[in-house]
Amino acid sequence: MKILVCISHVPDTTTKVKFIDDFKKLDSTGIQWVINPWDELSLTRALELKDDAANGVTSVSVIHVGPAATEPTIRKALAIGADDAVRVNADPKDAYYVAAQLANAIKGDAYDLILCGIESSDYNGSTVGGMLAEFLGYPSVSSVSGVKLENGQVVVIREIDGGKEIISAETPLVAVVQKGIAREPRIAAMRGIMMARTKPLKVVEPVEVDALTELVAFEMPKPRAACKFVDPENPKQLIELLQNEAKII
Amino acid sequence: MSVLIFVENWDGKFKKLSFELVSYGAKLAEMYATEAIALTIGNVESSELVRLGKYGAGRIIQAVNPGITSFDSQNFTSVIAGFALQENAGVVVLSNNNTGKAIAPRLSVKLKAGLGAGVSKLPATISPFVIYKKVFSGNAYANFIIKTDIKVLTLAQNSFELIENDRNAVISQVQVDWNSAGVKTKVNEVQKQDGKILLTDADVVISGGRGMKSPDNWGPILEFAELLGAATACSRPVSDEGWRPHEEHTGQTGKIIAPNLYFAIGISGATQHLAGVSSSKYIVAINTDKDAPIFSAAQYGIIGDASKVLPKLVEAVREIKGK
Ligand SMILES: Cc1cc2nc3c(=O)[nH]c(=O)nc-3n(C[C@H](O)[C@H](O)[C@H](O)COP(=O)(O)OP(=O)(O)OC[C@H]3O[C@@H](n4cnc5c(N)ncnc54)[C@H](O)[C@@H]3O)c2cc1C
């Protein structure tokens, strides 16, 4: 069983984003880049599955579409424990473009289980995993909150409205994962950081693909009106405001 | 050209989210001066199907096949793509919920149709087709152009109002191909929690954070929620500690919700928490710290100790509701 984890490289989740070039470009000054939180959790789960020898996981690889500047993020994934990595040497243009590059880079490699995060915290699209599955013609399960391996089959928990489904899936499979997949992200130990330097990182050149969408411009959220404070001794006033002013209860 | 709306059903029933989708699709169809077609897959009684027509769908298609026993993203994508082509759909609209997120990306590739994920408004213009969406987890927004002839959109839940517009929709039942052998994901078991108001569906949400101090202090939150017909939620550390179930965790890495009213009680308002709740129409914060960032996101606030304020709030609601 070979597992592949798709990694997105995103600004740290506390970043106050700013834009340049007439709001057409993210201002990357001072931004600390991290592995997308869900991808970090998928990687953690993949490594947990590999740790249990009974699962027969032979390798955990990571793949990322991004220019050379994103390599520290990939090295971090290797330091956490991935065995090898692939970087498609391209600037992501949109989700369709990224998924097409991923599909092209991995076709012919026999990954049995491909894990993608439910969304990337930059464009919040929830799109790449499902697109990749369709490009490859693989089945996919989305909203996955648990993965285990049983007799060569992948068993996943899918979150549905008001419950869960336990699904057994044939491989190869793309699982689009979310909360629950792993508890805490695994962090790199010193030994891992040393070893990461020499682990294989293959660079693949992109294929010609047209993006289907195009950014017009970013906007900052509209500031909210100032908060109206209610006397803590008289919370009834709050209920009255919600009823008569906001008219929502 | 038409606008095709994929409307999920839950054991043959629709809910508010379904009508939001149809209202949105019908408005979009008006922008094109064309027809909105609602499509559902699986068995639904005609009395239930008729309800979709009240929100502006001109036609309602029910796709059936005895082989359809559970959801499968590949087969659902094929069925929807088939109708999109047959009906010459210019736009296919789905919900940005679990099901929509499973289908829309596949559909986008299958139809080579640009995807606008998680939109909350109608496009500003249809030529070019400009969509507006949240980016960087709500820290910014962006306008994008979808360049392809066919577009796929997923609509954020609770973001579009219901618009009644009865068109006496024509209902048809269509037998579709269903590749049972091609179902590579088999549902072994379904575990349902019945009777609970779903966090993603709720109009009012009462949420507690670490400031609640202990899981033993949740009584007043549950009582308050019950009185208001609200769902309950929590911040991430609360679910990580096991004080509350994981389904209640809201925020960037938990559920992203947009209720009309969100109560944040003993929640500091970290960026990652706000990422999941900032689309709420109203936020009310109760916190001992007047400088807590949650107050910058809230319209109403009480600076005070939750253990003292909450019981008084419960009391006030009881009085007003005469309970
Ligand atoms: C990658 C990443 C993803 C994350 N995702 C999420 C997410 O999805 N959701 C999420 O919630 N967090 C998330 N976090 C964590 C987030 O950064 C905060 O740590 C978390 O939201 C804090 O939870 P809290 O507000 O309950 O607790 P705290 O920050 O500890 O705040 C408790 C608040 O309670 C107040 N308080 C104390 N006592 C009382 C009292 N008696 N009465 C009233 N108020 C009181 C305090 O003043 C304080 O403001 C994430 C973090 C990271 C790094």
PDB file of N, CA and C in Angstrom, chain A residues 129-170:
ATOM      1  N   GLY A 129      -9.237  17.933  -4.317  1.00  0.00           N
ATOM      2  CA  GLY A 129      -9.351  16.475  -4.133  1.00  0.00           C
ATOM      3  C   GLY A 129     -10.323  15.837  -5.109  1.00  0.00           C
ATOM      4  N   GLY A 130     -11.524  16.367  -5.180  1.00  0.00           N
ATOM      5  CA  GLY A 130     -12.540  15.812  -6.075  1.00  0.00           C
ATOM      6  C   GLY A 130     -12.138  15.944  -7.532  1.00  0.00           C
ATOM      7  N   MET A 131     -11.521  17.073  -7.869  1.00  0.00           N
ATOM      8  CA  MET A 131     -11.081  17.281  -9.262  1.00  0.00           C
ATOM      9  C   MET A 131     -10.005  16.259  -9.638  1.00  0.00           C
ATOM     10  N   LEU A 132      -9.068  16.048  -8.722  1.00  0.00           N
ATOM     11  CA  LEU A 132      -7.994  15.098  -8.982  1.00  0.00           C
ATOM     12  C   LEU A 132      -8.577  13.702  -9.226  1.00  0.00           C
ATOM     13  N   ALA A 133      -9.532  13.306  -8.386  1.00  0.00           N
ATOM     14  CA  ALA A 133     -10.158  11.990  -8.534  1.00  0.00           C
ATOM     15  C   ALA A 133     -10.811  11.864  -9.909  1.00  0.00           C
ATOM     16  N   GLU A 134     -11.481  12.915 -10.344  1.00  0.00           N
ATOM     17  CA  GLU A 134     -12.159  12.854 -11.644  1.00  0.00           C
ATOM     18  C   GLU A 134     -11.142  12.786 -12.783  1.00  0.00           C
ATOM     19  N   PHE A 135     -10.062  13.562 -12.664  1.00  0.00           N
ATOM     20  CA  PHE A 135      -9.012  13.485 -13.693  1.00  0.00           C
ATOM     21  C   PHE A 135      -8.448  12.069 -13.788  1.00  0.00           C
ATOM     22  N   LEU A 136      -8.271  11.424 -12.636  1.00  0.00           N
ATOM     23  CA  LEU A 136      -7.661  10.094 -12.624  1.00  0.00           C
ATOM     24  C   LEU A 136      -8.680   8.978 -12.867  1.00  0.00           C
ATOM     25  N   GLY A 137      -9.975   9.329 -12.787  1.00  0.00           N
ATOM     26  CA  GLY A 137     -11.015   8.313 -12.911  1.00  0.00           C
ATOM     27  C   GLY A 137     -11.101   7.416 -11.681  1.00  0.00           C
ATOM     28  N   TYR A 138     -10.665   7.927 -10.529  1.00  0.00           N
ATOM     29  CA  TYR A 138     -10.702   7.155  -9.282  1.00  0.00           C
ATOM     30  C   TYR A 138     -11.973   7.495  -8.511  1.00  0.00           C
ATOM     31  N   PRO A 139     -12.428   6.554  -7.662  1.00  0.00           N
ATOM     32  CA  PRO A 139     -13.516   6.926  -6.756  1.00  0.00           C
ATOM     33  C   PRO A 139     -13.008   7.925  -5.717  1.00  0.00           C
ATOM     34  N   SER A 140     -13.919   8.678  -5.140  1.00  0.00           N
ATOM     35  CA  SER A 140     -13.508   9.603  -4.089  1.00  0.00           C
ATOM     36  C   SER A 140     -14.568   9.628  -3.007  1.00  0.00           C
ATOM     37  N   VAL A 141     -14.122   9.845  -1.794  1.00  0.00           N
ATOM     38  CA  VAL A 141     -15.053  10.071  -0.696  1.00  0.00           C
ATOM     39  C   VAL A 141     -14.641  11.388  -0.066  1.00  0.00           C
ATOM     40  N   SER A 142     -15.619  12.254   0.135  1.00  0.00           N
ATOM     41  CA  SER A 142     -15.329  13.569   0.690  1.00  0.00           C
ATOM     42  C   SER A 142     -15.819  13.634   2.138  1.00  0.00           C
ATOM     43  N   SER A 143     -15.461  14.696   2.857  1.00  0.00           N
ATOM     44  CA  SER A 143     -15.858  14.875   4.264  1.00  0.00           C
ATOM     45  C   SER A 143     -15.470  13.663   5.109  1.00  0.00           C
ATOM     46  N   VAL A 144     -14.268  13.181   4.911  1.00  0.00           N
ATOM     47  CA  VAL A 144     -13.805  11.985   5.613  1.00  0.00           C
ATOM     48  C   VAL A 144     -13.199  12.381   6.961  1.00  0.00           C
ATOM     49  N   SER A 145     -13.711  11.778   8.041  1.00  0.00           N
ATOM     50  CA  SER A 145     -13.200  12.121   9.372  1.00  0.00           C
ATOM     51  C   SER A 145     -12.456  10.958  10.015  1.00  0.00           C
ATOM     52  N   GLY A 146     -12.255   9.871   9.260  1.00  0.00           N
ATOM     53  CA  GLY A 146     -11.484   8.755   9.791  1.00  0.00           C
ATOM     54  C   GLY A 146     -11.085   7.819   8.663  1.00  0.00           C
ATOM     55  N   VAL A 147      -9.878   7.290   8.718  1.00  0.00           N
ATOM     56  CA  VAL A 147      -9.424   6.332   7.699  1.00  0.00           C
ATOM     57  C   VAL A 147      -8.724   5.178   8.383  1.00  0.00           C
ATOM     58  N   LYS A 148      -9.062   3.957   8.019  1.00  0.00           N
ATOM     59  CA  LYS A 148      -8.241   2.823   8.437  1.00  0.00           C
ATOM     60  C   LYS A 148      -8.146   1.823   7.291  1.00  0.00           C
ATOM     61  N   LEU A 149      -7.248   0.858   7.461  1.00  0.00           N
ATOM     62  CA  LEU A 149      -7.038  -0.143   6.414  1.00  0.00           C
ATOM     63  C   LEU A 149      -7.445  -1.498   6.974  1.00  0.00           C
ATOM     64  N   GLU A 150      -8.235  -2.229   6.166  1.00  0.00           N
ATOM     65  CA  GLU A 150      -8.678  -3.562   6.595  1.00  0.00           C
ATOM     66  C   GLU A 150      -8.615  -4.492   5.409  1.00  0.00           C
ATOM     67  N   ASN A 151      -7.800  -5.509   5.488  1.00  0.00           N
ATOM     68  CA  ASN A 151      -7.642  -6.516   4.419  1.00  0.00           C
ATOM     69  C   ASN A 151      -7.574  -5.896   3.027  1.00  0.00           C
ATOM     70  N   GLY A 152      -6.674  -4.994   2.849  1.00  0.00           N
ATOM     71  CA  GLY A 152      -6.463  -4.426   1.526  1.00  0.00           C
ATOM     72  C   GLY A 152      -7.529  -3.434   1.098  1.00  0.00           C
ATOM     73  N   GLN A 153      -8.545  -3.244   1.943  1.00  0.00           N
ATOM     74  CA  GLN A 153      -9.562  -2.238   1.609  1.00  0.00           C
ATOM     75  C   GLN A 153      -9.389  -1.039   2.516  1.00  0.00           C
ATOM     76  N   VAL A 154      -9.822   0.096   2.000  1.00  0.00           N
ATOM     77  CA  VAL A 154      -9.758   1.300   2.813  1.00  0.00           C
ATOM     78  C   VAL A 154     -11.145   1.501   3.429  1.00  0.00           C
ATOM     79  N   VAL A 155     -11.194   1.678   4.718  1.00  0.00           N
ATOM     80  CA  VAL A 155     -12.473   1.934   5.372  1.00  0.00           C
ATOM     81  C   VAL A 155     -12.454   3.373   5.881  1.00  0.00           C
ATOM     82  N   VAL A 156     -13.437   4.144   5.451  1.00  0.00           N
ATOM     83  CA  VAL A 156     -13.462   5.550   5.850  1.00  0.00           C
ATOM     84  C   VAL A 156     -14.771   5.908   6.550  1.00  0.00           C
ATOM     85  N   ILE A 157     -14.691   6.914   7.366  1.00  0.00           N
ATOM     86  CA  ILE A 157     -15.897   7.471   7.976  1.00  0.00           C
ATOM     87  C   ILE A 157     -16.215   8.744   7.217  1.00  0.00           C
ATOM     88  N   ARG A 158     -17.431   8.839   6.691  1.00  0.00           N
ATOM     89  CA  ARG A 158     -17.835  10.056   5.993  1.00  0.00           C
ATOM     90  C   ARG A 158     -18.866  10.789   6.842  1.00  0.00           C
ATOM     91  N   GLU A 159     -18.641  12.069   7.065  1.00  0.00           N
ATOM     92  CA  GLU A 159     -19.601  12.874   7.820  1.00  0.00           C
ATOM     93  C   GLU A 159     -20.755  13.240   6.895  1.00  0.00           C
ATOM     94  N   ILE A 160     -21.968  12.992   7.350  1.00  0.00           N
ATOM     95  CA  ILE A 160     -23.140  13.416   6.580  1.00  0.00           C
ATOM     96  C   ILE A 160     -23.969  14.315   7.492  1.00  0.00           C
ATOM     97  N   ASP A 161     -25.002  14.949   6.944  1.00  0.00           N
ATOM     98  CA  ASP A 161     -25.827  15.810   7.780  1.00  0.00           C
ATOM     99  C   ASP A 161     -26.428  14.983   8.911  1.00  0.00           C
ATOM    100  N   GLY A 162     -26.062  15.282  10.122  1.00  0.00           N
ATOM    101  CA  GLY A 162     -26.651  14.608  11.273  1.00  0.00           C
ATOM    102  C   GLY A 162     -26.184  13.184  11.478  1.00  0.00           C
ATOM    103  N   GLY A 163     -25.014  12.838  11.017  1.00  0.00           N
ATOM    104  CA  GLY A 163     -24.533  11.481  11.274  1.00  0.00           C
ATOM    105  C   GLY A 163     -23.266  11.140  10.529  1.00  0.00           C
ATOM    106  N   LYS A 164     -23.038   9.837  10.417  1.00  0.00           N
ATOM    107  CA  LYS A 164     -21.814   9.340   9.777  1.00  0.00           C
ATOM    108  C   LYS A 164     -22.156   8.123   8.941  1.00  0.00           C
ATOM    109  N   GLU A 165     -21.371   7.910   7.903  1.00  0.00           N
ATOM    110  CA  GLU A 165     -21.456   6.662   7.151  1.00  0.00           C
ATOM    111  C   GLU A 165     -20.113   5.952   7.270  1.00  0.00           C
ATOM    112  N   ILE A 166     -20.155   4.643   7.424  1.00  0.00           N
ATOM    113  CA  ILE A 166     -18.926   3.862   7.400  1.00  0.00           C
ATOM    114  C   ILE A 166     -18.877   3.241   6.005  1.00  0.00           C
ATOM    115  N   ILE A 167     -17.814   3.560   5.278  1.00  0.00           N
ATOM    116  CA  ILE A 167     -17.750   3.182   3.867  1.00  0.00           C
ATOM    117  C   ILE A 167     -16.511   2.341   3.610  1.00  0.00           C
ATOM    118  N   SER A 168     -16.672   1.213   2.895  1.00  0.00           N
ATOM    119  CA  SER A 168     -15.457   0.536   2.457  1.00  0.00           C
ATOM    120  C   SER A 168     -15.280   0.833   0.979  1.00  0.00           C
ATOM    121  N   ALA A 169     -14.049   1.160   0.630  1.00  0.00           N
ATOM    122  CA  ALA A 169     -13.796   1.636  -0.727  1.00  0.00           C
ATOM    123  C   ALA A 169     -12.698   0.812  -1.370  1.00  0.00           C
ATOM    124  N   GLU A 170     -12.861   0.613  -2.675  1.00  0.00           N
ATOM    125  CA  GLU A 170     -11.806  -0.058  -3.432  1.00  0.00           C
ATOM    126  C   GLU A 170     -10.684   0.935  -3.670  1.00  0.00           C
TER     127      GLU A 170
END
